[in-house]
CSV table of C-alpha atoms and ligand atoms in Angstrom, one decimal:
chain,number,residue,atom,x,y,z
A,247,MET,CA,71.3,109.9,63.9
A,248,GLU,CA,70.9,107.0,66.3
A,249,TYR,CA,71.7,107.5,69.9
A,250,GLU,CA,72.6,105.1,72.7
A,251,ALA,CA,72.5,105.5,76.5
A,252,VAL,CA,75.3,104.8,78.9
A,253,ILE,CA,74.7,104.3,82.6
A,254,GLY,CA,76.8,103.9,85.7
A,255,LEU,CA,75.3,103.3,89.1
A,256,GLU,CA,76.5,104.2,92.6
A,257,VAL,CA,74.8,101.9,95.1
A,258,HIS,CA,74.9,102.4,98.8
A,259,VAL,CA,74.2,99.3,100.9
A,260,GLN,CA,74.1,99.4,104.7
A,261,ILE,CA,75.9,96.5,106.3
A,262,LYS,CA,73.8,94.5,108.9
A,263,ALA,CA,75.6,94.8,112.2
A,264,GLU,CA,74.6,95.3,115.8
A,265,SER,CA,76.7,98.4,116.3
A,266,LYS,CA,77.8,101.3,114.2
A,267,ILE,CA,81.0,101.5,112.1
A,268,PHE,CA,83.4,103.2,114.5
A,269,THR,CA,81.8,102.8,117.9
A,270,ARG,CA,79.8,100.3,120.1
A,271,CYS,CA,76.7,102.5,119.7
A,272,LYS,CA,73.7,100.4,118.6
A,273,ALA,CA,72.7,100.6,115.0
A,274,GLY,CA,69.0,100.2,113.9
A,275,PHE,CA,66.0,101.5,112.1
A,276,GLY,CA,62.6,102.7,113.5
A,277,PHE,CA,63.8,103.9,116.9
A,278,GLU,CA,62.9,107.2,118.6
A,279,PRO,CA,64.9,110.0,116.8
A,280,ASN,CA,68.3,110.7,118.3
A,281,THR,CA,68.4,107.7,120.7
A,282,LEU,CA,71.0,105.7,118.8
A,283,VAL,CA,73.8,108.2,119.4
A,284,ASP,CA,77.0,108.6,121.4
A,285,PRO,CA,80.0,110.9,121.5
A,286,VAL,CA,81.6,109.2,118.5
A,287,VAL,CA,78.4,109.4,116.4
A,288,MET,CA,78.0,113.0,117.4
A,289,GLY,CA,81.6,113.9,116.6
A,290,LEU,CA,82.1,115.4,120.1
A,291,PRO,CA,85.6,116.8,120.8
A,292,GLY,CA,87.9,114.1,122.0
A,293,ALA,CA,85.8,111.1,120.8
A,294,LEU,CA,87.9,108.7,118.8
A,295,PRO,CA,86.7,106.1,116.2
A,296,VAL,CA,87.4,102.4,116.7
A,297,MET,CA,86.9,100.1,113.7
A,298,ASN,CA,84.0,97.6,113.8
A,299,LYS,CA,85.4,94.4,112.4
A,300,LYS,CA,81.9,93.2,111.4
A,301,ALA,CA,81.7,96.0,108.9
A,302,LEU,CA,85.0,95.0,107.3
A,303,ASP,CA,83.9,91.4,107.2
A,304,GLY,CA,80.7,92.5,105.4
A,305,VAL,CA,82.5,94.4,102.7
A,306,ILE,CA,85.1,91.6,102.2
A,307,LYS,CA,82.2,89.2,101.8
A,308,ALA,CA,80.4,91.5,99.3
A,309,GLY,CA,83.6,92.0,97.4
A,310,LEU,CA,84.3,88.2,97.1
A,311,ALA,CA,80.7,87.5,96.1
A,312,LEU,CA,80.9,90.2,93.4
A,313,ASN,CA,84.2,89.0,92.1
A,314,CYS,CA,86.3,92.0,93.2
A,315,THR,CA,90.0,92.0,94.0
A,316,ILE,CA,90.7,92.7,97.6
A,317,PRO,CA,94.1,94.5,97.9
A,318,ASP,CA,96.3,93.6,100.9
A,319,VAL,CA,95.8,97.0,102.5
A,320,CYS,CA,93.1,99.6,102.5
A,321,LYS,CA,93.0,102.9,104.3
A,322,TRP,CA,90.7,105.6,105.7
A,323,ASP,CA,90.3,109.1,104.5
A,324,ARG,CA,88.3,112.2,105.5
A,325,LYS,CA,86.1,113.8,103.0
A,326,ASN,CA,85.6,117.3,104.3
A,327,TYR,CA,82.3,119.1,103.8
A,328,PHE,CA,79.7,120.6,106.0
A,329,TYR,CA,76.1,119.5,105.9
A,330,PRO,CA,73.7,119.4,108.9
A,331,ASP,CA,73.0,115.7,108.5
A,332,SER,CA,76.6,115.0,109.3
A,333,PRO,CA,77.6,115.8,112.9
A,334,ASN,CA,81.4,115.8,112.0
A,335,ASN,CA,82.5,118.3,109.4
A,336,TYR,CA,83.8,115.3,107.4
A,337,GLN,CA,82.8,111.8,106.4
A,338,ILE,CA,85.2,108.9,107.1
A,339,THR,CA,85.5,107.1,103.7
A,340,GLN,CA,88.1,105.5,101.5
A,341,TYR,CA,89.6,107.6,98.7
A,342,ASP,CA,92.6,106.1,96.9
A,343,GLN,CA,92.8,102.7,98.6
A,344,PRO,CA,89.4,101.2,98.8
A,345,ILE,CA,88.7,97.8,100.3
A,346,CYS,CA,87.6,96.2,97.0
A,347,GLU,CA,88.7,96.9,93.4
A,348,GLY,CA,87.1,95.9,90.1
A,349,GLY,CA,84.4,93.2,90.1
A,350,LEU,CA,81.8,91.6,87.9
A,351,VAL,CA,78.1,91.2,88.6
A,352,GLU,CA,76.0,88.6,86.6
A,353,ILE,CA,72.6,90.0,85.6
A,354,GLU,CA,69.6,88.5,83.9
A,355,LEU,CA,67.4,90.4,81.4
A,356,SER,CA,64.0,88.9,81.6
A,357,GLY,CA,62.6,90.1,78.3
A,358,ASP,CA,58.9,89.7,77.8
A,359,SER,CA,58.3,86.2,79.1
A,360,ARG,CA,59.2,84.7,82.4
A,361,ALA,CA,58.9,81.2,80.9
A,362,ALA,CA,62.5,80.8,79.8
A,363,MET,CA,65.8,81.8,81.2
A,364,GLY,CA,66.6,85.3,80.1
A,365,GLU,CA,69.8,86.7,78.5
A,366,HIS,CA,72.6,86.9,81.0
A,367,LYS,CA,75.5,89.4,80.9
A,368,LYS,CA,78.2,90.7,83.3
A,369,ILE,CA,78.4,94.3,84.5
A,370,GLN,CA,81.8,95.6,85.5
A,371,LEU,CA,82.4,97.2,88.9
A,372,THR,CA,84.9,100.0,89.5
A,373,ARG,CA,85.3,99.5,93.3
A,374,ILE,CA,83.5,99.0,96.6
A,375,HIS,CA,84.5,101.1,99.6
A,376,LEU,CA,83.3,101.5,103.1
A,377,GLU,CA,82.2,104.7,104.8
A,378,ASN,CA,79.9,106.0,107.6
A,379,ASP,CA,76.3,106.8,106.8
A,380,VAL,CA,74.9,110.3,107.6
A,381,GLY,CA,71.8,111.2,109.6
A,382,LYS,CA,68.4,112.1,108.1
A,383,LEU,CA,66.9,115.5,107.6
A,384,ASN,CA,63.1,115.8,107.9
A,385,HIS,CA,61.7,118.9,106.3
A,386,PHE,CA,58.5,120.5,107.5
A,387,THR,CA,56.8,123.8,106.4
A,388,GLU,CA,58.3,125.9,109.1
A,389,ASP,CA,61.5,124.1,110.0
A,390,SER,CA,63.7,121.1,109.5
A,391,LEU,CA,64.5,118.4,112.1
A,392,VAL,CA,67.5,116.1,112.1
A,393,ASP,CA,67.7,112.6,113.3
A,394,TYR,CA,71.2,111.2,113.9
A,395,ASN,CA,70.1,107.6,114.4
A,396,ARG,CA,71.4,106.6,111.0
A,397,ALA,CA,74.6,108.6,111.4
A,398,GLY,CA,77.7,106.3,111.7
A,399,THR,CA,76.0,103.2,110.3
A,400,SER,CA,78.3,101.0,108.2
A,401,LEU,CA,77.7,101.8,104.6
A,402,MET,CA,79.4,100.4,101.5
A,403,GLU,CA,79.3,102.1,98.2
A,404,ILE,CA,79.4,99.9,95.1
A,405,VAL,CA,80.4,101.9,92.0
A,406,THR,CA,79.9,100.5,88.6
A,407,GLU,CA,81.7,101.3,85.4
A,408,PRO,CA,79.6,103.1,82.8
A,409,ASP,CA,78.6,99.6,81.5
A,410,MET,CA,74.8,99.6,81.3
A,411,HIS,CA,72.6,100.8,78.5
A,412,SER,CA,69.0,100.7,79.6
A,413,GLY,CA,66.6,101.0,82.5
A,414,ASP,CA,66.1,97.3,82.3
A,415,GLU,CA,69.8,96.6,82.8
A,416,ALA,CA,70.0,98.8,85.8
A,417,PHE,CA,66.9,97.1,87.2
A,418,ALA,CA,68.5,93.7,86.6
A,419,PHE,CA,71.7,94.9,88.2
A,420,LEU,CA,70.1,96.1,91.4
A,421,THR,CA,68.0,93.0,91.6
A,422,ALA,CA,71.1,90.8,91.3
A,423,VAL,CA,73.1,92.8,93.8
A,424,ARG,CA,70.2,92.8,96.3
A,425,GLN,CA,69.7,89.1,96.0
A,426,ILE,CA,73.4,88.4,96.6
A,427,MET,CA,73.5,90.7,99.6
A,428,VAL,CA,70.5,89.0,101.1
A,429,TYR,CA,71.8,85.5,100.3
A,430,CYS,CA,75.1,86.3,102.0
A,431,GLY,CA,73.5,87.9,105.0
A,432,ILE,CA,75.4,91.1,104.4
A,433,SER,CA,72.3,93.4,104.3
A,434,ASP,CA,68.5,93.1,104.0
A,435,CYS,CA,68.6,95.8,101.3
A,436,ASP,CA,65.2,97.1,102.2
A,437,MET,CA,65.0,100.3,100.1
A,438,GLU,CA,62.1,101.6,102.2
A,439,LYS,CA,64.3,101.5,105.3
A,440,GLY,CA,67.1,103.1,103.3
A,441,GLN,CA,69.2,100.0,103.6
A,442,MET,CA,69.9,100.2,99.9
A,443,ARG,CA,70.0,103.5,97.9
A,444,ALA,CA,71.1,104.1,94.3
A,445,ASP,CA,72.1,107.1,92.3
A,446,ALA,CA,72.1,106.7,88.5
A,447,ASN,CA,74.6,108.5,86.1
A,448,ILE,CA,73.1,108.7,82.7
A,449,SER,CA,74.5,110.0,79.4
A,450,VAL,CA,73.5,109.7,75.8
A,451,ARG,CA,75.8,109.7,72.8
A,452,PRO,CA,75.6,109.0,69.0
A,453,VAL,CA,76.0,105.4,68.2
A,454,GLY,CA,79.6,104.8,67.2
A,455,GLN,CA,81.0,107.7,69.2
A,456,LYS,CA,83.8,106.5,71.6
A,457,GLU,CA,83.8,109.3,74.1
A,458,LEU,CA,81.0,109.4,76.7
A,459,GLY,CA,78.5,112.2,76.6
A,460,SER,CA,78.0,114.6,79.6
A,461,LYS,CA,76.2,112.8,82.4
A,462,ILE,CA,73.3,113.7,84.6
A,463,GLU,CA,73.5,112.2,88.1
A,464,LEU,CA,70.0,111.2,89.0
A,465,LYS,CA,69.0,111.2,92.7
A,466,ASN,CA,65.9,110.5,94.8
A,467,LEU,CA,65.5,107.0,93.3
A,468,ASN,CA,63.5,105.3,96.1
A,469,SER,CA,62.8,101.9,94.6
A,470,ILE,CA,64.3,99.6,92.0
A,471,THR,CA,61.3,100.4,89.7
A,472,GLY,CA,62.0,104.1,90.4
A,473,VAL,CA,65.5,103.6,89.2
A,474,LYS,CA,64.3,102.0,86.0
A,475,ASN,CA,61.6,104.6,85.4
A,476,GLY,CA,63.9,107.5,86.1
A,477,ILE,CA,66.6,106.2,83.8
A,478,GLU,CA,64.1,105.6,81.0
A,479,TYR,CA,62.7,109.1,81.3
A,480,GLU,CA,66.1,110.7,81.4
A,481,ILE,CA,67.3,108.7,78.3
A,482,LYS,CA,64.3,110.0,76.3
A,483,ARG,CA,64.8,113.5,77.6
A,484,GLN,CA,68.5,113.7,76.8
A,485,THR,CA,68.0,112.1,73.4
A,486,ARG,CA,65.3,114.6,72.5
A,487,GLU,CA,67.6,117.5,73.6
A,488,LEU,CA,70.6,116.2,71.5
A,489,LYS,CA,68.3,115.7,68.5
A,490,LYS,CA,67.3,119.3,68.8
A,491,GLY,CA,70.9,120.2,68.6
A,492,ASN,CA,71.1,121.2,72.3
A,493,THR,CA,73.9,120.1,74.6
A,494,ILE,CA,73.6,118.4,78.0
A,495,THR,CA,75.3,120.2,80.9
A,496,GLN,CA,76.7,117.9,83.6
A,497,ALA,CA,74.4,118.3,86.6
A,498,THR,CA,72.5,116.7,89.4
A,499,TRP,CA,68.8,116.0,88.8
A,500,ARG,CA,66.2,114.4,90.8
A,501,TRP,CA,63.4,111.9,89.9
A,502,ASP,CA,59.9,112.9,90.9
A,503,ALA,CA,58.1,109.6,91.0
A,504,ASP,CA,54.7,111.3,91.6
A,505,GLN,CA,55.0,113.5,88.5
A,506,GLY,CA,56.9,110.8,86.6
A,507,ARG,CA,59.6,113.2,85.5
A,508,THR,CA,63.1,114.4,86.3
A,509,GLU,CA,64.0,117.9,87.3
A,510,SER,CA,67.2,119.9,87.8
A,511,MET,CA,68.5,120.0,91.4
A,512,ARG,CA,71.8,121.8,91.0
A,513,GLU,CA,74.4,122.4,88.4
A,514,LYS,CA,77.4,120.2,89.3
A,515,GLU,CA,80.4,122.1,90.4
A,516,ASP,CA,82.9,120.0,88.5
A,517,ALA,CA,85.7,120.1,91.0
A,518,HIS,CA,84.4,119.5,94.5
A,519,ASP,CA,87.0,120.5,96.9
A,520,TYR,CA,86.6,117.8,99.5
A,521,ARG,CA,90.2,118.2,100.7
A,522,TYR,CA,90.5,114.4,101.1
A,523,LEU,CA,93.2,113.5,103.6
A,524,PRO,CA,94.2,110.3,105.4
A,525,ASP,CA,92.3,110.0,108.7
A,526,PRO,CA,94.9,110.3,111.4
A,527,ASP,CA,92.7,108.5,114.0
A,528,LEU,CA,92.4,105.2,112.1
A,529,MET,CA,95.1,102.8,111.1
A,530,PRO,CA,95.2,101.3,107.6
A,531,VAL,CA,93.8,97.8,107.5
A,532,ARG,CA,95.8,94.8,106.3
A,533,ILE,CA,93.6,92.0,105.0
A,534,ASP,CA,95.5,88.7,104.7
A,535,ASP,CA,94.7,85.5,102.8
A,536,GLU,CA,93.6,83.8,106.0
A,537,TRP,CA,90.9,86.4,106.6
A,538,LYS,CA,89.7,86.3,103.0
A,539,ASN,CA,89.6,82.5,103.1
A,540,TRP,CA,87.4,82.2,106.1
A,541,ILE,CA,85.1,84.7,104.7
A,542,ARG,CA,85.0,83.0,101.3
A,543,ALA,CA,84.0,79.8,103.2
A,544,GLU,CA,81.0,81.6,104.5
A,545,ILE,CA,79.6,82.6,101.1
A,546,PRO,CA,76.7,80.3,100.1
A,547,GLU,CA,76.0,79.1,96.6
A,548,LEU,CA,74.9,82.3,94.7
A,549,PRO,CA,71.4,82.6,93.2
A,550,PHE,CA,72.2,82.2,89.5
A,551,ASP,CA,74.5,79.2,90.2
A,552,LYS,CA,71.8,77.6,92.3
A,553,GLN,CA,69.2,78.2,89.6
A,554,ARG,CA,71.4,76.6,87.0
A,555,ARG,CA,71.9,73.6,89.3
A,556,PHE,CA,68.2,73.3,90.1
A,557,ILE,CA,67.4,73.2,86.4
A,558,GLU,CA,70.2,70.7,85.7
A,559,ALA,CA,70.0,68.4,88.8
A,560,TYR,CA,66.3,68.3,89.3
A,561,ASP,CA,65.0,69.0,85.8
A,562,LEU,CA,62.9,71.8,87.2
A,563,PRO,CA,61.1,74.2,84.8
A,564,TYR,CA,62.6,77.7,84.8
A,565,THR,CA,59.3,79.2,86.1
A,566,ILE,CA,59.6,77.1,89.3
A,567,THR,CA,63.2,78.0,89.9
A,568,SER,CA,62.5,81.7,89.4
A,569,VAL,CA,60.1,81.5,92.3
A,570,LEU,CA,62.3,79.3,94.6
A,571,VAL,CA,65.7,80.7,94.0
A,572,PRO,CA,65.3,84.4,94.9
A,573,ASP,CA,64.3,83.3,98.4
A,574,ARG,CA,67.2,81.4,100.0
A,575,GLU,CA,65.1,79.9,102.8
A,576,LEU,CA,62.4,78.7,100.4
A,577,SER,CA,65.0,77.2,98.0
A,578,GLU,CA,66.6,75.4,100.9
A,579,TYR,CA,63.2,74.1,102.1
A,580,PHE,CA,62.5,72.8,98.6
A,581,GLU,CA,65.9,71.1,98.4
A,582,ALA,CA,65.7,69.4,101.8
A,583,ALA,CA,62.9,67.3,100.3
A,584,ALA,CA,64.1,67.2,96.7
A,585,LYS,CA,67.5,65.9,97.4
A,586,ARG,CA,66.0,62.9,99.2
A,587,SER,CA,63.9,62.1,96.2
A,588,PRO,CA,65.3,63.8,93.1
A,589,LYS,CA,62.9,62.0,90.8
A,590,MET,CA,60.0,63.6,92.6
A,591,ALA,CA,61.6,67.1,92.6
A,592,GLN,CA,59.1,68.6,90.1
A,593,ALA,CA,56.1,67.5,92.1
A,594,ILE,CA,57.8,68.8,95.2
A,595,GLY,CA,58.6,72.1,93.5
A,596,ASN,CA,54.9,72.4,92.4
A,597,TYR,CA,53.7,71.9,96.0
A,598,VAL,CA,56.2,74.4,97.4
A,599,THR,CA,55.6,77.1,94.8
A,600,ASN,CA,51.8,76.7,94.6
A,601,ASP,CA,50.3,75.2,97.8
A,602,VAL,CA,52.9,76.1,100.4
A,603,LEU,CA,53.2,79.7,99.3
A,604,ARG,CA,49.5,80.1,98.9
A,605,GLU,CA,48.7,78.8,102.4
A,606,LEU,CA,51.5,80.8,104.0
A,607,SER,CA,50.2,84.0,102.5
A,608,GLU,CA,46.6,83.2,103.3
A,609,THR,CA,47.4,82.4,107.0
A,610,GLY,CA,50.1,85.0,107.3
A,611,GLN,CA,52.6,82.4,108.6
A,612,SER,CA,56.3,82.4,107.9
A,613,LEU,CA,58.1,79.4,106.4
A,614,ALA,CA,59.7,78.8,109.7
A,615,GLU,CA,56.3,78.4,111.3
A,616,CYS,CA,55.0,76.0,108.6
A,617,LYS,CA,54.0,72.6,109.8
A,618,VAL,CA,54.7,71.0,106.5
A,619,THR,CA,58.3,69.9,106.5
A,620,ALA,CA,60.4,68.0,104.0
A,621,GLU,CA,59.2,64.8,105.6
A,622,HIS,CA,55.6,65.9,104.9
A,623,LEU,CA,56.2,66.8,101.3
A,624,LEU,CA,57.9,63.5,100.7
A,625,SER,CA,55.0,61.5,102.3
A,626,LEU,CA,52.6,63.4,100.0
A,627,VAL,CA,54.4,63.0,96.7
A,628,ASN,CA,55.0,59.3,97.5
A,629,ALA,CA,51.4,58.7,98.2
A,630,VAL,CA,50.4,60.2,94.9
A,631,GLU,CA,53.2,58.5,93.1
A,632,LYS,CA,52.3,55.0,94.5
A,633,GLY,CA,48.8,55.6,93.4
A,634,THR,CA,47.4,55.5,97.0
A,635,ILE,CA,45.6,58.8,96.3
A,636,THR,CA,45.0,60.8,93.2
A,637,LYS,CA,46.6,64.2,92.5
A,638,GLN,CA,43.3,65.8,93.1
A,639,ILE,CA,43.0,64.3,96.6
A,640,GLY,CA,46.6,65.1,97.2
A,641,LYS,CA,45.6,68.8,97.2
A,642,ASP,CA,43.1,68.1,100.1
A,643,VAL,CA,45.7,66.0,101.9
A,644,PHE,CA,48.1,68.9,101.6
A,645,LEU,CA,45.6,71.3,103.3
A,646,GLU,CA,45.0,68.9,106.1
A,647,MET,CA,48.8,68.4,106.6
A,648,PHE,CA,49.2,72.2,106.7
A,649,LYS,CA,46.5,72.5,109.3
A,650,SER,CA,47.3,69.6,111.6
A,651,GLY,CA,51.0,68.8,110.9
A,652,GLU,CA,50.2,65.1,110.3
A,653,LEU,CA,52.1,63.2,107.7
A,654,ALA,CA,50.2,62.4,104.5
A,655,ASP,CA,49.6,58.7,105.4
A,656,ALA,CA,48.0,59.7,108.7
A,657,VAL,CA,45.7,62.2,107.0
A,658,ILE,CA,44.7,59.6,104.4
A,659,GLU,CA,44.0,57.0,107.1
A,660,ARG,CA,42.1,59.4,109.4
A,661,LYS,CA,39.9,60.9,106.6
A,662,GLY,CA,39.4,57.5,104.9
A,663,LEU,CA,40.8,58.9,101.6
A,664,LYS,CA,42.3,55.6,100.6
A,665,PRO,CA,40.2,54.1,97.9
A,666,ASN,CA,38.9,50.6,98.9
A,667,PHE,CA,40.6,48.9,96.1
A,668,ASP,CA,37.8,46.5,95.5
A,669,GLU,CA,39.1,45.9,92.1
A,670,ASP,CA,35.9,44.2,91.1
A,671,GLN,CA,34.0,47.4,91.8
A,672,VAL,CA,36.4,49.4,89.7
A,673,LYS,CA,36.0,46.8,87.0
A,674,VAL,CA,32.2,47.2,87.1
A,675,TRP,CA,32.6,51.0,86.7
A,676,CYS,CA,35.0,50.5,83.8
A,677,GLN,CA,32.6,48.1,82.0
A,678,GLU,CA,29.8,50.6,82.6
A,679,ALA,CA,31.9,53.4,81.1
A,680,ILE,CA,32.7,51.2,78.1
A,681,ASP,CA,29.0,50.4,77.5
A,682,GLU,CA,27.9,54.0,77.9
A,683,ASN,CA,30.6,55.4,75.5
A,684,PRO,CA,30.8,53.3,72.3
A,685,ARG,CA,32.4,56.1,70.2
A,686,PRO,CA,35.6,56.4,72.2
A,687,VAL,CA,35.8,52.7,72.5
A,688,ASP,CA,35.7,52.3,68.7
A,689,ASP,CA,38.2,55.2,68.3
A,690,PHE,CA,40.6,53.4,70.7
A,691,LYS,CA,40.2,50.1,68.9
A,692,ALA,CA,41.1,52.0,65.7
A,693,GLY,CA,44.4,53.0,67.2
A,694,ASN,CA,43.6,56.4,68.8
A,695,GLU,CA,45.3,56.1,72.2
A,696,LYS,CA,44.0,59.4,73.4
A,697,ALA,CA,40.4,58.2,73.1
A,698,LEU,CA,40.9,56.3,76.3
A,699,ASN,CA,40.9,59.5,78.2
A,700,ALA,CA,37.2,59.9,77.3
A,701,LEU,CA,36.5,56.8,79.4
A,702,LEU,CA,38.8,57.6,82.2
A,703,GLY,CA,36.8,60.6,83.2
A,704,PRO,CA,33.5,58.8,83.7
A,705,VAL,CA,35.2,56.1,85.8
A,706,MET,CA,36.9,58.6,88.0
A,707,LYS,CA,33.5,60.3,88.4
A,708,LYS,CA,31.8,57.1,89.4
A,709,SER,CA,34.6,56.5,92.0
A,710,ARG,CA,34.3,60.1,93.3
A,711,GLY,CA,37.9,60.6,92.3
A,712,LYS,CA,39.2,57.8,94.5
A,713,ALA,CA,40.1,55.2,91.8
A,714,ASN,CA,43.7,55.1,90.8
A,715,PRO,CA,43.9,56.5,87.2
A,716,GLN,CA,46.8,54.1,86.4
A,717,ILE,CA,44.8,51.1,87.4
A,718,VAL,CA,41.7,52.3,85.7
A,719,ASN,CA,43.7,52.9,82.5
A,720,GLN,CA,45.0,49.3,82.7
A,721,LEU,CA,41.6,47.8,83.4
A,722,LEU,CA,40.0,49.7,80.5
A,723,ARG,CA,42.6,48.4,78.1
A,724,GLU,CA,42.1,44.8,79.4
A,725,LEU,CA,38.3,45.0,79.1
A,726,ILE,CA,38.3,46.5,75.6
A,727,SER,CA,40.7,44.0,74.2
B,97,ADP,P1,82.0,111.8,89.7
B,97,ADP,O1,83.4,112.3,89.8
B,97,ADP,O2,81.1,112.8,89.1
B,97,ADP,O3,81.5,111.2,90.9
B,97,ADP,P2,82.8,109.3,88.6
B,97,ADP,O4,83.8,109.2,87.5
B,97,ADP,O5,83.3,109.0,90.0
B,97,ADP,O6,82.1,110.7,88.6
B,97,ADP,O7,81.7,108.3,88.3
B,97,ADP,C1,80.6,108.1,89.1
B,97,ADP,C2,79.6,107.1,88.4
B,97,ADP,O8,79.2,107.7,87.1
B,97,ADP,C3,80.2,105.8,88.0
B,97,ADP,O9,79.3,104.8,88.2
B,97,ADP,C4,80.6,105.9,86.5
B,97,ADP,O10,80.5,104.7,85.9
B,97,ADP,C5,79.4,106.8,86.1
B,97,ADP,N1,79.8,107.6,84.9
B,97,ADP,C6,80.9,108.4,84.7
B,97,ADP,N2,80.9,109.0,83.6
B,97,ADP,C7,79.7,108.7,83.0
B,97,ADP,C8,79.1,109.1,81.8
B,97,ADP,N3,79.6,110.0,80.9
B,97,ADP,N4,77.9,108.5,81.5
B,97,ADP,C9,77.3,107.7,82.3
B,97,ADP,N5,77.8,107.3,83.5
B,97,ADP,C10,79.0,107.8,83.8
B,98,MG,MG1,82.6,109.7,92.2
């Protein structure tokens, strides 16, 4: 019997905001433990929550960018449970009236090769709701310590339908969501800082069976690759069990990245009694069209749309777009130059993805610090295009521009890179090359166009790379005929 896997993800994303979700208390990562706290965060008696509008803005933006419906009203509920990382005995969350419903996320499956655009498909969302994050427990040999800095941070939970079927799809989904969140400025989604966390629900069923199999909820997935690996391991394990005639019991398991395997954490009590009840301290929120519209206006062009446009409008190869587009700043940097000279876009894209990125990484600079601006890129590609310098010399000019911040023409002038177009001298070199290489000359005469390349090389060598290949090409033709 053949089996297929079914996967649904629950993704938590922290919303980037100065303060926490229900208080002015500062939000942040990497501070001394228990310094980002106040009476609301600590759930002290008498402290009352006040909604942070920035958190709502962030979720509305995420919902619009992920094609959700935003109902007119959402409300707050208490999810009651006790755990030491939560100072209240409940979490404020959204139960039956979340801020976003439904939704669709476009993903790309990259397959084996990065050279061509991969297969695209859409993954269905169930909902997105907003809640407060909990603190962090740190376990040591003798005791455990709790840090409440994270407690009360604005957190959204994105829940998917059981709509994925492989580790690769889950990987592509998380990559797409992260890129959209970063593009929209909603979150930096740094998984190492806990800004994005994912749990995976995995079940396996015989192909053709309609009902879903019992699921395992997989926790402790600390990176997008971890999610993919954990899911792949779990699919194999469950399939093996089912083939042996065993059943899967719904439970929570954890991924052990070091050992490369999953292990049981706890049997899932099916009916958690969270005793959800509307939070009496917070009013329901009405979100009108005006609010949605101004947030919609803040959403930039999304990554896949930009990629399709770059390929279309600038005739860029997929490989270049797949370096440019994931980084919004880099893609905007490219486009600032490309839109002023669309015909030169490929050359600009090459400089940006090879030379700019290489030098930035070698010098440890950020793009914002880079002295090479759109103006510089244009001056360089124009100098090469006009034939003032060769492509090869263009590489050196780039390095000089990067160091000094001069435009290409100034570098060419200062370093004397402009060939002295004493055409007579170039003609002499061409004649020499013709005399020294009778074979290719004959081949060319016999109609083999490519044979001319065998003469071009020697002339370029004689000119130390400074002759303009187009002119050399022309002179060679004239001299031979
Ligand atoms: P729970 O009540 O256990 O939290 P939910 O129905 O809320 O379960 O679903 C949580 C997540 O698990 C969702 O992303 C959903 O798509 C996914 N899911 C639910 N059932 C299955 C299943 N049988 N196999 C895989 N994923 C599932
Ligand atoms: Mg659930």
